[in-house]
Amino acid sequence: MEILRDLFRDYRFTTAFVIFCVLLFLVVLSFFSPYDPQRMYQTQRGRPPSLRHLLGTTWLGQDVFWQLTFAIRNSLLIALVASLVSRLIATLVGMIAGYKGGVVDRILMSLGDTTLVLPSLIVFVLFSVILRDWVKNFVNLGLLLAFFAWAWDARVIRSQVLSLRERDFTFVAQLSGTRTFGLVTKEYFPFLLPIIFTTFINNMHWAIGMEIFLAYLGLGIDPTVPTIGTMLQAAIYRQAFFLGLWWWLVTPIALALLVFIALYWLSLSLSEYLDPRARIQRIGLQE
Amino acid sequence: MSFIRGYLLPRAIQYVLVTFLGLTAAFVLPRLMPINPIQQRIAQYQSFGVYIPPEQRDVMIRTLKELYGLEGTLFEQYIAFWKRLLRGDFGPSLAQFPTPVMELVSRHLPWTLGLLALTTLLGWVFGTIVGGVAGYYARSRWAKILDGIAMLVRPIPYYILSLLLLLLLAYVFPIFPLGGGAAVGVQLALNLQTIWSILRHAALPALTLIIAGGVTHFQAMKLIVQGVRAEDYVTYAKAAGIDERRVVFRYVIRNAMLPTVTQLGLSFGFVFSGALITEMVFAYPGIGWVLYNAVMNGDYNLIMAIACISVVAITTSVFILDLLYPLVDPRVRYR
């Protein structure tokens, strides 16, 4: 509770929290949608926002508001899959490389460096063209994204483990006969949790962005599944702005902006909270 | 000696290894694509209304395979790939046959390089200077306003930012053209009209990249300057009665700039990706736009050439930076 009170003092955390509450509410609403929002000609075409259709309807006769609720759900799901899996890989690789050291460390790190150095954008475009059918499922898309998102964070976790290994409590634990597995999971893991948590949020940010980018190129997830990216792509592809249906195009852009800003502010306020030096620097020492 | 063995050699080996792996990936990946360029070509002929009898079809497939460098086993193709790569020859483009890929790349590369060099530099200069001054006067109101704006703009990815600018400054307020590199029908010659047209078309993509890059440098520089500002020598300089503007620009910003120089180099890879995305949104005739079309057309050779060039460019720049790092920052000891 103390922690929460401190966090809510940061206006960025409060804003992000409110945005997420609204988004979660919309996700819950998506389960009560009166009809499938992707079905065409369900409603009148190209209606401006009104009480009946809160955010208007598309040129294809779909209700933008209900599409929006589904898009949030699917985009967040993709991001969750990608970040969970990549956190798992990063933590495992970082712990093993940091604790074992030697050849294992070098092999794992150069593997990670290779995925870091390759121009990720071009690689992504290539992969999603090659695996076009496989990537259409959002779990698979999340897995593909996760595969390229662990390397940097594994490096951070590894360096943390390297420094933990030199601390006294490690020797105490080793001398008192704690197994390596127990030592790493019980003693080291609490130290790593803050890193894992903040990088998790950053990773979600990146995954949602990548999904939008791939959908923008007509790649990635199945275009009939509503996500932020496919909503945007549909509006651009059908020339929503020339048709005068600005609500169709502005809704996904505004949603994307909200999600990105909320995630960024959340990660910023949390990492500042966890790293007091940054907090002091922000507030300034001499008042 | 210890520098070469302890620092240079491991990094050189890693550089060669990573480049080799990256280039091999660039060879293998396009060949796994479901788009078959030969079938596509034949389908294209048929859509023109050309009737191809079955026996001629086989001849045609063989001829096209030979032309495209797709004959032989995968291993033979791989050897041929390296031979041609070392000569800097990537074969003909498959979608715009028989134009050599290198000609397409060298035709569009200047657009990307010009845009990239200009925006990287401008974004860095603006971000560093404004960030430096804002970091020094962090308490003032306008520094806080700038900080707030940076907090809002920073999390927006390149494509959303370019879309926003496109909507605002080309649709809603039609100040700038919608896309392309120059007005339709303008001959690329050295006269005022051409240059004006090119500048006007480059304005929006450039603005996107400058804003995105500038905000990153602004935030980094502001944090560093806030740290430097608290150092004793700054207090001493102020106590000695030195003009404050001189303190800001001569002592604080200059000392804080060192890490941002390396940051400029490191961000190059990200800026490169960002430039590709921005080009796609604005249909700006650079490498990103060519890549987009190549992926859509299943143009193996062109994708491969662009992937190879970017792999080599990025690994080389990281390698050079690694070598320069101990020179720039003496705290990084080579081990």
XYZ file of C-alpha atoms in Angstrom:
622
model
C 0.000 0.000 0.000
C 2.866 2.294 0.899
C 4.383 1.566 -2.509
C 1.164 2.365 -4.315
C 0.791 5.650 -2.467
C 4.320 6.670 -3.444
C 3.696 5.678 -7.029
C 0.436 7.606 -7.286
C 2.327 10.759 -6.379
C 3.865 10.595 -9.852
C 1.350 12.096 -12.265
C 2.665 9.844 -15.029
C 1.877 6.703 -13.086
C -1.606 7.973 -12.238
C -2.329 8.889 -15.865
C -1.083 5.542 -17.139
C -3.108 3.757 -14.481
C -6.312 5.568 -15.471
C -5.714 4.856 -19.174
C -5.221 1.178 -18.411
C -8.382 1.035 -16.347
C -10.317 2.481 -19.293
C -8.669 0.019 -21.695
C -9.450 -2.915 -19.405
C -13.038 -1.760 -19.173
C -13.234 -1.736 -22.981
C -11.696 -5.209 -23.119
C -14.388 -6.466 -20.748
C -17.022 -4.725 -22.862
C -15.830 -6.621 -25.934
C -17.314 -9.785 -24.406
C -20.733 -8.146 -24.451
C -20.609 -7.004 -28.064
C -24.116 -7.204 -29.578
C -22.710 -8.548 -32.855
C -19.477 -9.663 -34.494
C -17.764 -6.344 -35.244
C -15.977 -7.738 -38.302
C -19.176 -8.763 -40.109
C -19.715 -6.484 -43.069
C -22.902 -4.516 -43.687
C -24.083 -5.234 -40.168
C -24.945 -1.549 -39.788
C -25.414 1.385 -42.119
C -22.272 2.390 -43.999
C -20.196 5.476 -43.229
C -22.348 6.920 -40.406
C -20.722 9.658 -38.304
C -20.438 9.178 -34.516
C -23.839 9.207 -32.833
C -25.533 7.739 -29.777
C -26.323 4.533 -31.645
C -22.804 4.169 -32.992
C -20.503 5.859 -30.502
C -17.559 6.128 -32.880
C -19.433 5.949 -36.163
C -19.380 3.122 -38.689
C -16.948 2.156 -41.436
C -17.468 2.146 -45.197
C -18.018 -1.601 -44.874
C -20.839 -1.197 -42.390
C -18.923 -2.169 -39.266
C -19.311 -0.394 -35.947
C -15.992 1.300 -35.097
C -16.594 1.255 -31.333
C -17.093 -2.491 -31.057
C -14.182 -3.060 -33.420
C -12.102 -0.940 -31.088
C -12.920 -3.065 -28.043
C -11.859 -6.220 -29.890
C -8.732 -4.513 -31.255
C -7.528 -3.598 -27.767
C -8.051 -7.151 -26.567
C -6.190 -8.754 -29.459
C -3.312 -6.262 -29.537
C -2.747 -6.612 -25.803
C -2.871 -10.413 -26.133
C -0.191 -10.421 -28.839
C 1.958 -8.108 -26.744
C 1.454 -10.279 -23.644
C 2.461 -13.463 -25.463
C 5.526 -11.783 -26.955
C 6.682 -10.231 -23.698
C 6.006 -13.258 -21.503
C 7.906 -15.615 -23.791
C 10.780 -13.230 -24.381
C 11.078 -12.527 -20.615
C 11.256 -16.269 -20.045
C 14.047 -16.682 -22.616
C 15.897 -13.590 -21.426
C 15.782 -14.629 -17.757
C 16.892 -18.186 -18.458
C 19.691 -17.179 -20.828
C 20.837 -14.331 -18.596
C 20.920 -16.489 -15.466
C 22.674 -19.424 -17.106
C 25.197 -17.238 -18.948
C 25.879 -15.164 -15.865
C 26.187 -18.029 -13.417
C 27.974 -20.604 -15.549
C 30.311 -18.210 -17.348
C 33.028 -19.551 -19.637
C 32.150 -21.221 -22.929
C 28.400 -21.404 -22.249
C 28.364 -17.681 -21.544
C 30.260 -16.869 -24.713
C 28.078 -19.032 -26.961
C 24.818 -17.664 -25.521
C 25.971 -14.064 -25.687
C 27.251 -14.209 -29.255
C 23.968 -15.861 -30.254
C 22.161 -12.921 -28.714
C 24.532 -10.427 -30.305
C 23.782 -11.852 -33.728
C 20.058 -11.220 -33.326
C 20.891 -7.731 -32.054
C 23.124 -6.771 -34.947
C 20.910 -7.992 -37.777
C 18.712 -5.194 -39.133
C 15.630 -6.348 -37.255
C 13.124 -4.580 -39.452
C 14.241 -6.275 -42.668
C 14.467 -9.617 -40.876
C 10.923 -9.193 -39.597
C 9.555 -8.361 -43.008
C 11.353 -11.389 -44.462
C 10.157 -13.753 -41.735
C 6.585 -12.666 -41.917
C 6.573 -13.085 -45.693
C 8.118 -16.551 -45.416
C 5.872 -17.652 -42.557
C 2.860 -15.805 -43.848
C 0.321 -18.493 -42.960
C 1.958 -19.460 -39.696
C 2.122 -15.884 -38.426
C -1.584 -15.261 -39.034
C -2.356 -16.823 -35.649
C -1.689 -14.274 -32.937
C 0.069 -16.686 -30.588
C 2.530 -17.489 -33.365
C 3.030 -13.821 -34.152
C 3.795 -13.247 -30.475
C 6.327 -16.091 -30.545
C 8.040 -14.647 -33.625
C 8.271 -11.242 -31.971
C 9.550 -12.819 -28.764
C 12.348 -14.559 -30.589
C 13.957 -11.224 -31.489
C 13.300 -9.417 -28.223
C 15.299 -11.254 -25.579
C 18.924 -10.544 -26.421
C 19.407 -7.113 -24.888
C 17.554 -7.902 -21.665
C 19.397 -11.198 -21.303
C 22.587 -9.132 -21.332
C 21.260 -6.854 -18.583
C 20.186 -9.815 -16.430
C 23.520 -11.543 -17.013
C 25.476 -8.543 -15.789
C 23.246 -8.367 -12.723
C 23.855 -12.052 -11.967
C 27.604 -11.526 -12.478
C 27.628 -8.893 -9.762
C 25.385 -10.949 -7.468
C 27.730 -13.905 -7.788
C 30.522 -11.908 -6.130
C 28.441 -10.941 -3.108
C 28.976 -12.512 0.285
C 25.596 -14.164 0.563
C 26.426 -16.278 -2.480
C 29.435 -17.743 -0.708
C 27.433 -18.262 2.463
C 24.769 -20.096 0.512
C 27.317 -22.204 -1.352
C 29.153 -23.128 1.852
C 25.949 -24.019 3.617
C 25.173 -26.448 0.827
C 22.417 -24.703 -1.138
C 22.026 -26.228 -4.583
C 22.786 -24.013 -7.561
C 19.207 -24.196 -8.761
C 17.850 -23.169 -5.384
C 20.415 -20.422 -5.029
C 19.613 -18.886 -8.397
C 15.828 -19.158 -8.103
C 15.456 -18.305 -4.413
C 18.287 -15.866 -3.767
C 18.927 -14.172 -7.104
C 15.455 -14.022 -8.528
C 14.126 -11.308 -6.168
C 17.003 -9.057 -7.261
C 16.140 -9.627 -10.906
C 12.402 -9.057 -10.583
C 12.505 -5.251 -11.007
C 14.517 -5.561 -14.242
C 12.203 -8.260 -15.545
C 9.169 -6.180 -14.739
C 10.248 -2.901 -16.337
C 11.631 -4.609 -19.440
C 8.337 -6.504 -19.659
C 6.455 -3.234 -20.103
C 8.995 -1.876 -22.593
C 8.708 -5.102 -24.509
C 4.913 -4.835 -24.711
C 5.358 -1.337 -26.101
C 7.699 -2.625 -28.769
C 5.521 -5.657 -29.628
C 2.371 -3.563 -30.128
C 4.379 -1.190 -32.333
C 5.744 -4.064 -34.419
C 2.270 -5.543 -34.849
C 1.020 -2.213 -36.192
C 4.016 -1.887 -38.488
C 3.607 -5.384 -39.940
C -0.144 -4.936 -40.390
C 0.547 -1.634 -42.105
C 2.523 -3.565 -44.736
C -0.275 -6.101 -45.026
C 1.881 -8.698 -43.238
C 1.623 -10.251 -39.814
C -1.693 -11.191 -38.306
C -4.719 -12.320 -40.320
C -6.233 -9.062 -41.663
C -9.752 -10.136 -40.697
C -8.830 -10.258 -36.990
C -9.342 -6.820 -35.463
C -6.193 -5.396 -33.893
C -4.937 -1.821 -33.724
C -2.756 -2.540 -36.740
C -5.413 -4.151 -38.929
C -7.960 -1.431 -38.068
C -5.445 1.189 -39.162
C -4.545 -0.767 -42.287
C -8.207 -1.184 -43.292
C -8.878 2.531 -42.876
C -5.798 3.511 -44.879
C -6.403 0.896 -47.552
C -10.004 2.033 -48.101
C -8.946 5.689 -48.214
C -11.060 6.591 -45.189
C -9.874 10.170 -45.230
C -10.791 10.825 -48.854
C -14.211 9.339 -48.190
C -14.610 11.834 -45.358
C -14.855 9.114 -42.710
C -12.261 10.662 -40.411
C -13.525 8.767 -37.338
C -12.542 5.500 -38.991
C -8.893 6.522 -39.308
C -8.546 8.710 -36.231
C -9.866 6.054 -33.804
C -7.030 3.513 -34.242
C -4.408 6.282 -34.324
C -5.738 7.824 -31.113
C -5.922 4.394 -29.493
C -2.331 3.648 -30.501
C -1.168 6.976 -29.094
C -2.951 6.326 -25.788
C -1.512 2.829 -25.431
C 2.027 3.908 -26.293
C 2.026 6.897 -23.970
C 0.494 4.889 -21.127
C 3.047 2.090 -21.462
C 5.955 4.510 -21.711
C 4.902 6.530 -18.699
C 4.247 3.384 -16.694
C 7.707 2.021 -17.422
C 9.339 5.410 -16.785
C 7.659 5.982 -13.438
C 8.297 2.405 -12.296
C 11.963 2.385 -13.242
C 12.456 5.757 -11.586
C 10.753 4.455 -8.484
C 12.984 1.381 -8.461
C 16.150 3.389 -9.142
C 16.239 6.226 -6.593
C 19.263 7.845 -8.236
C 17.206 8.644 -11.322
C 14.433 9.939 -9.088
C 16.785 12.327 -7.322
C 18.112 13.497 -10.656
C 14.627 14.218 -11.874
C 13.513 16.083 -8.810
C 16.911 17.721 -8.351
C 18.910 17.667 -5.149
C 19.362 21.343 -4.404
C 15.996 22.936 -3.926
C 50.322 -5.486 -28.286
C 47.933 -6.309 -25.486
C 45.488 -3.933 -27.114
C 45.513 -5.912 -30.348
C 45.297 -9.324 -28.729
C 42.967 -8.414 -25.898
C 40.636 -5.944 -27.529
C 40.964 -5.781 -31.309
C 41.235 -9.469 -32.190
C 38.136 -10.823 -30.353
C 36.051 -7.997 -31.760
C 37.398 -8.498 -35.278
C 36.620 -12.224 -35.101
C 33.143 -11.520 -33.814
C 32.613 -8.935 -36.553
C 33.573 -11.383 -39.289
C 31.494 -14.170 -37.731
C 28.356 -12.090 -37.284
C 28.644 -10.639 -40.782
C 29.066 -14.146 -42.215
C 26.038 -15.465 -40.311
C 23.968 -12.450 -41.302
C 24.843 -12.761 -44.987
C 24.124 -16.499 -44.962
C 20.739 -15.744 -43.417
C 20.164 -13.184 -46.143
C 20.794 -15.914 -48.726
C 18.632 -18.584 -47.099
C 15.607 -16.577 -45.966
C 14.324 -15.270 -49.325
C 14.577 -18.786 -50.759
C 12.078 -20.020 -48.178
C 9.448 -17.547 -49.349
C 6.174 -18.937 -50.647
C 6.205 -16.548 -53.604
C 7.730 -18.246 -56.635
C 9.158 -15.579 -58.958
C 9.077 -17.852 -62.020
C 5.439 -18.840 -61.574
C 4.664 -15.193 -60.983
C 6.391 -14.153 -64.200
C 4.510 -16.765 -66.228
C 1.243 -15.716 -64.617
C 2.073 -12.152 -65.601
C 2.575 -13.146 -69.247
C -0.674 -15.074 -69.184
C -2.511 -12.093 -67.764
C -1.378 -10.158 -70.844
C -3.296 -12.739 -72.857
C -0.285 -14.710 -74.069
C -1.063 -18.408 -74.601
C 1.811 -20.655 -73.495
C 1.589 -24.289 -74.615
C 2.683 -26.858 -71.976
C 5.829 -28.013 -73.784
C 7.037 -24.422 -74.199
C 6.243 -23.763 -70.573
C 8.999 -26.139 -69.433
C 11.509 -24.480 -71.748
C 10.477 -21.137 -70.424
C 10.857 -22.184 -66.776
C 14.343 -23.485 -67.505
C 15.352 -20.285 -69.298
C 14.001 -18.124 -66.515
C 15.785 -20.223 -63.867
C 19.042 -19.809 -65.723
C 18.485 -16.089 -66.103
C 17.633 -15.605 -62.438
C 20.561 -17.673 -61.132
C 18.267 -20.207 -59.483
C 19.574 -23.359 -61.187
C 21.655 -26.023 -59.492
C 21.515 -27.360 -55.950
C 21.193 -24.986 -53.038
C 24.892 -25.446 -52.252
C 25.962 -24.515 -55.785
C 23.745 -21.462 -55.609
C 25.348 -20.573 -52.276
C 28.895 -20.759 -53.718
C 27.810 -18.682 -56.697
C 26.207 -16.220 -54.286
C 29.493 -15.646 -52.445
C 31.440 -15.358 -55.711
C 29.088 -12.679 -56.973
C 28.884 -10.982 -53.581
C 32.630 -10.468 -53.441
C 32.421 -8.861 -56.865
C 29.555 -6.654 -55.662
C 27.181 -8.142 -58.244
C 23.709 -9.193 -57.094
C 22.350 -10.235 -60.466
C 19.309 -8.881 -62.266
C 16.168 -7.711 -60.532
C 13.415 -10.284 -60.934
C 10.492 -7.893 -60.963
C 12.102 -5.287 -63.189
C 14.017 -7.702 -65.390
C 16.728 -7.240 -66.710
C 17.797 -4.146 -64.760
C 20.722 -5.130 -62.511
C 19.890 -4.972 -58.810
C 22.911 -2.836 -58.112
C 21.644 -0.246 -60.559
C 18.283 -0.052 -58.754
C 20.000 0.172 -55.392
C 22.461 2.820 -56.509
C 19.618 4.772 -58.114
C 17.604 4.901 -54.883
C 20.388 4.873 -52.293
C 21.222 8.592 -52.648
C 17.658 9.487 -51.624
C 17.938 7.450 -48.411
C 21.481 8.569 -47.644
C 20.657 12.218 -48.215
C 17.573 12.035 -46.020
C 19.345 9.999 -43.347
C 22.527 12.058 -43.125
C 20.667 15.353 -43.009
C 18.048 14.319 -40.458
C 20.444 12.423 -38.177
C 22.733 15.425 -37.999
C 19.985 18.016 -37.602
C 18.148 15.944 -34.999
C 21.348 15.467 -33.049
C 22.338 19.136 -33.154
C 18.880 20.389 -32.171
C 18.353 17.752 -29.501
C 21.765 18.243 -27.927
C 21.707 22.037 -27.813
C 18.103 22.391 -26.661
C 18.512 19.483 -24.226
C 21.711 20.981 -22.863
C 20.198 24.388 -22.211
C 17.000 22.838 -20.816
C 19.083 20.624 -18.527
C 21.012 23.610 -17.200
C 17.877 25.653 -16.550
C 15.827 22.618 -15.503
C 13.818 24.673 -13.016
C 12.481 27.196 -15.530
C 8.979 26.907 -16.877
C 9.838 26.475 -20.560
C 12.262 23.647 -19.739
C 9.412 21.853 -18.001
C 7.097 22.469 -20.962
C 9.716 21.084 -23.357
C 10.178 18.082 -21.074
C 6.432 17.455 -21.113
C 6.335 17.595 -24.900
C 9.263 15.182 -25.105
C 7.444 12.777 -22.757
C 4.465 12.797 -25.085
C 6.401 12.433 -28.342
C 9.069 9.943 -27.261
C 6.895 6.809 -27.070
C 5.345 7.340 -30.528
C 6.851 4.982 -33.109
C 8.059 6.238 -36.481
C 5.105 5.077 -38.553
C 2.463 6.562 -36.261
C 4.407 9.821 -36.135
C 4.733 9.919 -39.929
C 1.027 9.141 -40.311
C 0.120 11.930 -37.904
C 2.280 14.453 -39.748
C 0.944 13.256 -43.093
C -2.644 13.688 -41.926
C -2.067 17.072 -40.319
C 0.245 18.768 -42.794
C -0.789 17.157 -46.073
C -4.521 16.311 -45.749
C -5.981 18.716 -43.210
C -3.656 21.646 -43.911
C -2.311 20.928 -47.396
C 1.050 22.638 -46.941
C 3.221 19.763 -48.102
C 2.766 17.230 -50.917
C 1.331 13.775 -50.090
C 4.306 11.691 -51.164
C 6.986 10.920 -53.683
C 10.451 12.335 -54.132
C 9.707 15.171 -56.551
C 6.659 16.510 -58.378
C 5.356 14.333 -61.209
C 6.999 15.165 -64.520
C 9.844 17.180 -63.048
C 13.080 16.330 -64.815
C 15.892 15.676 -62.369
C 18.169 18.503 -63.429
C 20.140 21.089 -61.567
C 17.819 24.056 -61.490
C 15.959 25.960 -58.825
C 12.581 24.459 -59.636
C 13.829 20.890 -59.242
C 15.642 21.604 -56.006
C 12.572 23.362 -54.589
C 10.406 20.397 -55.550
C 12.792 17.902 -53.961
C 13.042 19.934 -50.772
C 9.285 20.303 -50.487
C 8.798 16.552 -50.900
C 11.562 15.735 -48.436
C 10.196 18.104 -45.798
C 7.674 15.786 -44.143
C 9.818 12.617 -44.003
C 12.701 14.743 -42.764
C 10.510 16.398 -40.144
C 9.422 12.977 -38.851
C 12.975 11.741 -38.487
C 14.241 15.005 -36.981
C 11.469 15.065 -34.372
C 11.907 11.402 -33.455
C 15.701 11.637 -33.277
C 15.805 15.075 -31.688
C 13.524 14.075 -28.811
C 15.728 11.082 -27.950
C 18.863 13.221 -27.896
C 17.030 15.950 -25.998
C 16.085 13.611 -23.158
C 19.515 12.000 -22.920
C 21.344 15.329 -23.014
C 19.050 16.886 -20.429
C 19.731 14.086 -17.946
C 23.485 14.230 -18.466
C 23.624 18.025 -18.142
C 21.616 17.885 -14.943
C 24.333 15.607 -13.585
C 27.240 17.733 -14.830
C 25.632 20.901 -13.523
C 25.979 19.706 -9.936
C 29.764 19.216 -10.278
C 32.159 21.371 -8.311
C 33.844 23.044 -11.244
C 30.556 24.534 -12.387
C 29.929 26.001 -8.950
C 33.488 27.313 -8.992
C 33.082 28.876 -12.419
C 29.907 30.577 -11.278
C 31.560 31.745 -8.072
C 34.431 33.153 -10.109
C 31.905 35.355 -11.858
C 32.215 33.913 -15.362
C 29.430 34.897 -17.710
C 26.658 32.338 -17.358
C 26.218 31.808 -21.103
C 29.901 30.968 -21.282
C 29.520 28.482 -18.439
C 26.587 26.768 -20.162
C 28.067 26.415 -23.618
C 31.789 26.214 -22.898
C 31.917 24.134 -19.753
C 28.706 22.256 -19.177
C 27.407 21.320 -22.625
C 30.864 20.614 -23.985
C 31.673 18.182 -21.217
C 28.288 16.519 -21.363
C 28.494 15.982 -25.114
C 30.994 13.138 -24.963
C 28.529 10.306 -24.274
C 26.069 11.667 -26.808
C 28.646 11.316 -29.582
C 28.752 7.578 -29.027
C 25.003 7.565 -28.691
C 24.773 9.177 -32.106
C 26.708 6.287 -33.585
C 24.746 3.636 -31.739
C 21.417 5.096 -32.763
C 22.359 4.845 -36.416
C 20.930 1.352 -36.775
C 17.594 2.421 -35.295
C 17.537 5.547 -37.412
C 18.181 3.403 -40.476
C 15.137 1.228 -39.705
C 13.126 4.350 -38.949
C 14.106 5.884 -42.262
C 12.937 2.761 -44.113
C 9.536 2.929 -42.386
C 9.185 6.648 -42.999
C 9.966 6.178 -46.680
C 7.234 3.564 -46.959
C 4.635 5.892 -45.443
C 5.565 8.856 -47.621
C 6.309 6.801 -50.771
C 9.706 8.478 -50.725
C 11.853 6.854 -53.443
C 14.599 5.532 -51.161
C 15.739 2.038 -50.177
C 12.829 1.469 -47.801
C 10.307 2.007 -50.545
C 12.275 -0.275 -52.906
C 12.382 -2.955 -50.209
C 8.637 -2.696 -49.696
C 7.962 -3.185 -53.401
C 10.507 -5.999 -53.601
C 8.763 -7.899 -50.794
C 5.399 -7.406 -52.469
C 6.740 -8.703 -55.813
C 8.820 -11.580 -54.417
C 11.970 -10.092 -55.919
C 14.655 -12.423 -54.400
C 17.715 -10.704 -55.721
C 16.637 -7.233 -54.730
C 15.647 -8.255 -51.173
C 18.923 -10.087 -50.845
C 20.972 -7.137 -52.017
C 19.255 -4.745 -49.621
C 19.516 -7.208 -46.719
C 23.222 -7.817 -47.447
C 24.021 -4.140 -47.717
C 22.243 -3.337 -44.454
C 23.868 -6.259 -42.612
C 27.343 -5.186 -43.710
C 26.616 -1.512 -43.049
C 25.312 -2.116 -39.523
C 27.934 -4.662 -38.413
C 30.710 -2.464 -39.809
C 29.465 0.643 -38.041
C 29.131 -1.255 -34.747
C 32.646 -2.638 -35.199
C 34.142 0.795 -35.920
C 32.319 2.229 -32.905
C 33.700 -0.543 -30.714
C 37.196 0.383 -31.855
C 36.632 4.097 -31.296
C 35.067 3.644 -27.881
C 38.291 3.449 -25.835
C 39.551 6.539 -27.676
C 36.476 8.581 -26.875
C 35.900 7.343 -23.362
C 39.081 6.506 -21.432
C 37.029 4.900 -18.687
C 36.316 1.935 -20.950
C 39.508 -0.005 -20.438
C 40.373 -2.597 -23.029
C 40.695 -5.961 -21.494
